[in-house]
PDB file of C-alpha atoms in Angstrom:
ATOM      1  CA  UNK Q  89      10.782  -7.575 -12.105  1.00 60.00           C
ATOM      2  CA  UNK Q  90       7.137  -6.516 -11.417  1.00 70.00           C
ATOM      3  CA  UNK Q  91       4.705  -4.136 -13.111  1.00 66.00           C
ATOM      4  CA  UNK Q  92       3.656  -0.670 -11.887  1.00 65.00           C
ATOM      5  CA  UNK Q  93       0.563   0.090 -10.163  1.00 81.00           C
ATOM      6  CA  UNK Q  94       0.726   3.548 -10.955  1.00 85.00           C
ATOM      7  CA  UNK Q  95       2.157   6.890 -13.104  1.00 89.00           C
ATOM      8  CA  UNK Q  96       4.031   7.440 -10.568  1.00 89.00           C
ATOM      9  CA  UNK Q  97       5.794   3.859 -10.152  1.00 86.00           C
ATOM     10  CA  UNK Q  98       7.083   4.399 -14.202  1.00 88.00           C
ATOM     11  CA  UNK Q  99       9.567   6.142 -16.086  1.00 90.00           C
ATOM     12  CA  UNK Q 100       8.258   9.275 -17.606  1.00 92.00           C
ATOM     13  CA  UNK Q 101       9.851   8.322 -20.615  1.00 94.00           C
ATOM     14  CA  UNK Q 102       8.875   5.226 -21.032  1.00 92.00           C
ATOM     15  CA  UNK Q 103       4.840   5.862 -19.863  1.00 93.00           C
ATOM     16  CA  UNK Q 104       4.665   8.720 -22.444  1.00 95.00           C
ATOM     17  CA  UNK Q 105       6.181   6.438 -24.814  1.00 95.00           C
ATOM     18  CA  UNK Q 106       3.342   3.787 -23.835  1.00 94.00           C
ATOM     19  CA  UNK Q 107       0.556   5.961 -23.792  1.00 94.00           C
ATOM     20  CA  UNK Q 108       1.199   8.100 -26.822  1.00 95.00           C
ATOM     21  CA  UNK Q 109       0.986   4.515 -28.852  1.00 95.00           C
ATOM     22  CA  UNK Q 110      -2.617   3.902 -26.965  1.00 94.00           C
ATOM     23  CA  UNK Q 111      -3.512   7.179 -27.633  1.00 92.00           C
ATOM     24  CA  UNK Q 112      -3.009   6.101 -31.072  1.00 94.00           C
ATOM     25  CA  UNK Q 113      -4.527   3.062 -31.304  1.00 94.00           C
ATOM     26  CA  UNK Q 114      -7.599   3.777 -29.774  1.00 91.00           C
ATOM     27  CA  UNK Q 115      -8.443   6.030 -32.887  1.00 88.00           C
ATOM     28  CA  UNK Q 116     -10.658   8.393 -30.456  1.00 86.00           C
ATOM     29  CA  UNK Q 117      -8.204  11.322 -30.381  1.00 88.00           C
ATOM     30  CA  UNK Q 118      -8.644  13.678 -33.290  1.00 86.00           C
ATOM     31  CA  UNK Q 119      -5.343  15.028 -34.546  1.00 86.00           C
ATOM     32  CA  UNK Q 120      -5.939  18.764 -35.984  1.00 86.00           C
ATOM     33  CA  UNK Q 121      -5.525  19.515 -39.972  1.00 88.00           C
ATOM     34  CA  UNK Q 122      -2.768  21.430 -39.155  1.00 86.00           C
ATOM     35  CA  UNK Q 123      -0.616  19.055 -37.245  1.00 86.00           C
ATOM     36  CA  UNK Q 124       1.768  18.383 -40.115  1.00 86.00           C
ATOM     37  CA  UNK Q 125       2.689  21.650 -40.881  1.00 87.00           C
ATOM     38  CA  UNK Q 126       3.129  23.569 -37.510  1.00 87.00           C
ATOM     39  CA  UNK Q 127       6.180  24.458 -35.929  1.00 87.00           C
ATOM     40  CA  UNK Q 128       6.305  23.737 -31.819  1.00 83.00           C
ATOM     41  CA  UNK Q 129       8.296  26.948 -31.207  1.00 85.00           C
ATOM     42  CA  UNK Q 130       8.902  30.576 -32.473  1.00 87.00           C
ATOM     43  CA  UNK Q 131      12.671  29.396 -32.546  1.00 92.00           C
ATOM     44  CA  UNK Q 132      12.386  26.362 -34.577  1.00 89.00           C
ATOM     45  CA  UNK Q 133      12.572  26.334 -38.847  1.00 90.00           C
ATOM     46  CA  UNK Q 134      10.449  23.044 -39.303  1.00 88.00           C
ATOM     47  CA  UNK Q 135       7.609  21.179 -38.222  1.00 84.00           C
ATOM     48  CA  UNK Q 136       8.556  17.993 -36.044  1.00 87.00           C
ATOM     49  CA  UNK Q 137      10.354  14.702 -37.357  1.00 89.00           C
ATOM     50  CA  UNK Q 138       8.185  12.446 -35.911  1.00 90.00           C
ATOM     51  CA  UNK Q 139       4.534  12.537 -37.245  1.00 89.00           C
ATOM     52  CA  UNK Q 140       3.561  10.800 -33.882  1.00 92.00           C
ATOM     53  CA  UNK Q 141       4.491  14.039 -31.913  1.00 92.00           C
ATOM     54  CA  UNK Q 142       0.512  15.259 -31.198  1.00 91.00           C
ATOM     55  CA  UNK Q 143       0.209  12.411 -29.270  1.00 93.00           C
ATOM     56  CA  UNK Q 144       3.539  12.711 -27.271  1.00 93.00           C
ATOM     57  CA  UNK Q 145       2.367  15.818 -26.068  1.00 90.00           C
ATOM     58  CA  UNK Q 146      -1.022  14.634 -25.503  1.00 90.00           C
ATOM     59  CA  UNK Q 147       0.558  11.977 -23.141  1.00 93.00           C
ATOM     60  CA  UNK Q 148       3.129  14.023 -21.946  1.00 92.00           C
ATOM     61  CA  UNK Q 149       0.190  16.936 -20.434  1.00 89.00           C
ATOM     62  CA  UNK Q 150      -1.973  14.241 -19.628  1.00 90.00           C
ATOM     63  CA  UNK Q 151       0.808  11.994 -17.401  1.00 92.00           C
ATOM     64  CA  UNK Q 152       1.685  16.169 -16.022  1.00 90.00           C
ATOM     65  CA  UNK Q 153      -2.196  16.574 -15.317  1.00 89.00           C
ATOM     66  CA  UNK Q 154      -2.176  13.125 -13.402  1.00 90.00           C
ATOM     67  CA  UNK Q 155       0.757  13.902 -11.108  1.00 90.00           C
ATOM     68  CA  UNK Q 156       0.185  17.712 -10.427  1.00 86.00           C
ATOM     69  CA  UNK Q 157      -3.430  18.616 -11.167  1.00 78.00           C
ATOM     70  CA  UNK Q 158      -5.035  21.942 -11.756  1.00 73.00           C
ATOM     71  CA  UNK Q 159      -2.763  22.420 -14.173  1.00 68.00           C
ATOM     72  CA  UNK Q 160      -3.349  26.111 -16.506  1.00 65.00           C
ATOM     73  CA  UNK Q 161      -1.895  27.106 -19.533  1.00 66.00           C
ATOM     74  CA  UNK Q 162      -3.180  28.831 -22.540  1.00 59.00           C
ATOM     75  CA  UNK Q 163      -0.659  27.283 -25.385  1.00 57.00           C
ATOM     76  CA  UNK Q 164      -1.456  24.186 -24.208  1.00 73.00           C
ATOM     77  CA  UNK Q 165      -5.742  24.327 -24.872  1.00 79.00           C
ATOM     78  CA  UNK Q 166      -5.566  22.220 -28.085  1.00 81.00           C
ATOM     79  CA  UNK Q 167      -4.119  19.155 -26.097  1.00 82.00           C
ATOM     80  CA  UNK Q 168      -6.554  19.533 -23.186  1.00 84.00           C
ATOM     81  CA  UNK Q 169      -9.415  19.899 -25.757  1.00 85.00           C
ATOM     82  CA  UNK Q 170      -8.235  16.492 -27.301  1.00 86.00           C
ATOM     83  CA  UNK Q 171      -8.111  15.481 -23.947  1.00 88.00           C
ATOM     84  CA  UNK Q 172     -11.209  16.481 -22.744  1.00 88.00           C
ATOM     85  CA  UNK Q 173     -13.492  15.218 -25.731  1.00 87.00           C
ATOM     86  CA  UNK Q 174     -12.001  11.551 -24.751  1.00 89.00           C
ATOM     87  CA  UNK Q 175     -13.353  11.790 -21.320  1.00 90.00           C
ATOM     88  CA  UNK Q 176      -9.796  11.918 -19.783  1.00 90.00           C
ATOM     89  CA  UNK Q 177      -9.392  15.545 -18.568  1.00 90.00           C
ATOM     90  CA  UNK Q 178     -11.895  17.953 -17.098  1.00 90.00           C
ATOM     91  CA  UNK Q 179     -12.306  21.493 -15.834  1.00 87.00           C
ATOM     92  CA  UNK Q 180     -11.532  21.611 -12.177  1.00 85.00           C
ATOM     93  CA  UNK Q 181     -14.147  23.578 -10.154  1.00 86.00           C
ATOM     94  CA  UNK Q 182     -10.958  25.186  -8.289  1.00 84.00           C
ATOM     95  CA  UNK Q 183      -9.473  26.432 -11.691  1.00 81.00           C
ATOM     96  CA  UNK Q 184      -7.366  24.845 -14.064  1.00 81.00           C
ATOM     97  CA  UNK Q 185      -7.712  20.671 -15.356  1.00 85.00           C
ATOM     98  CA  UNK Q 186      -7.775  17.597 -13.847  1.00 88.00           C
ATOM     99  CA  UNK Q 187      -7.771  13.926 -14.530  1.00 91.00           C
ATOM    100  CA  UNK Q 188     -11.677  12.113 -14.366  1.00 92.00           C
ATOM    101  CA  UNK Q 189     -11.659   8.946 -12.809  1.00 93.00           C
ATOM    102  CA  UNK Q 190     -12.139   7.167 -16.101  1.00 92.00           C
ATOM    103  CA  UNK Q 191      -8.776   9.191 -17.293  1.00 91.00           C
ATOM    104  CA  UNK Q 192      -7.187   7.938 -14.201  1.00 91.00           C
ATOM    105  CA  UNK Q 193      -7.627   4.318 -14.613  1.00 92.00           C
ATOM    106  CA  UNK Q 194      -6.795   4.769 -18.855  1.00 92.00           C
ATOM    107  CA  UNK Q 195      -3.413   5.653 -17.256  1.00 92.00           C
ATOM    108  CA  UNK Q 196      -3.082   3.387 -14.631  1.00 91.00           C
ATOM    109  CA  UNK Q 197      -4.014   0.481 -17.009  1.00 91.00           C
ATOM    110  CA  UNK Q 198      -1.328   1.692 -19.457  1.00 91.00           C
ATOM    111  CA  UNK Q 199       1.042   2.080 -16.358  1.00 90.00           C
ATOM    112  CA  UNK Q 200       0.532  -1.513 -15.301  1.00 88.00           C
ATOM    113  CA  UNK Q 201       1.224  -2.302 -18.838  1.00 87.00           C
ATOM    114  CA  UNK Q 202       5.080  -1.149 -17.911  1.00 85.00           C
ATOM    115  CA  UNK Q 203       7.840  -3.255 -16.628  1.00 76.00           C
ATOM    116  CA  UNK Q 204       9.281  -1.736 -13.903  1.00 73.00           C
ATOM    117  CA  UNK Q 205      13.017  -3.058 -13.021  1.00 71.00           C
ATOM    118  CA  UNK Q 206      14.256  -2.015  -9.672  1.00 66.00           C
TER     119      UNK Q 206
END
């Protein structure tokens, strides 16, 4: 067994897991008043389950942002704002996001955090 250097060394599942909880703890991301209440799609009755879901997404964009970069999408503006007012995202001068090197080490640190088992 040995830990990851990297996002891309980790199981998607299991980083987003991992960095949705420091997301969390580090009390710096603030979750919108209406995050209780609002459904994720036109097709669904209820708001999520789990009251943790903001910061799945969150992770989920930011570990997308990491591996692709430039990434563009207008539903998506309230997690990159989050995002962005922790320092982790910025614009891109050739459109779209991408991660600032103080985001990239946040996710590598969480990364390393990770067991990997070959």
């Amino acid at each position: 067994m040995e830990t990851a250097r990297t996002v891309k060394d980790v199981s998607p599942h299991e980083f987003v897991k991992a960095y949705a909880a420091h997301l969390k703890r580090s009390g710096k991301m603030e979750l919108p008043h209406w995050t209780d209440i609002v459904k994720t799609g036109t097709f669904k009755e209820l708001a999520p389950y789990d009251p943790d879901w903001y910061y799945i997404r969150a992770a989920s964009m930011a570990r997308k942002i990491y591996l692709r970069g430039g990434l563009v999408a207008l539903l998506h503006v309230t997690y990159f704002n989050s995002l962005q007012n922790m320092n982790i995202i910025d614009f891109d001068p050739k459109g779209g996001r991408r991660i600032t090197p103080s985001g990239q080490r946040d996710l590598d640190q969480v990364s390393g955090r990770i067991v990997v088992t070959p």
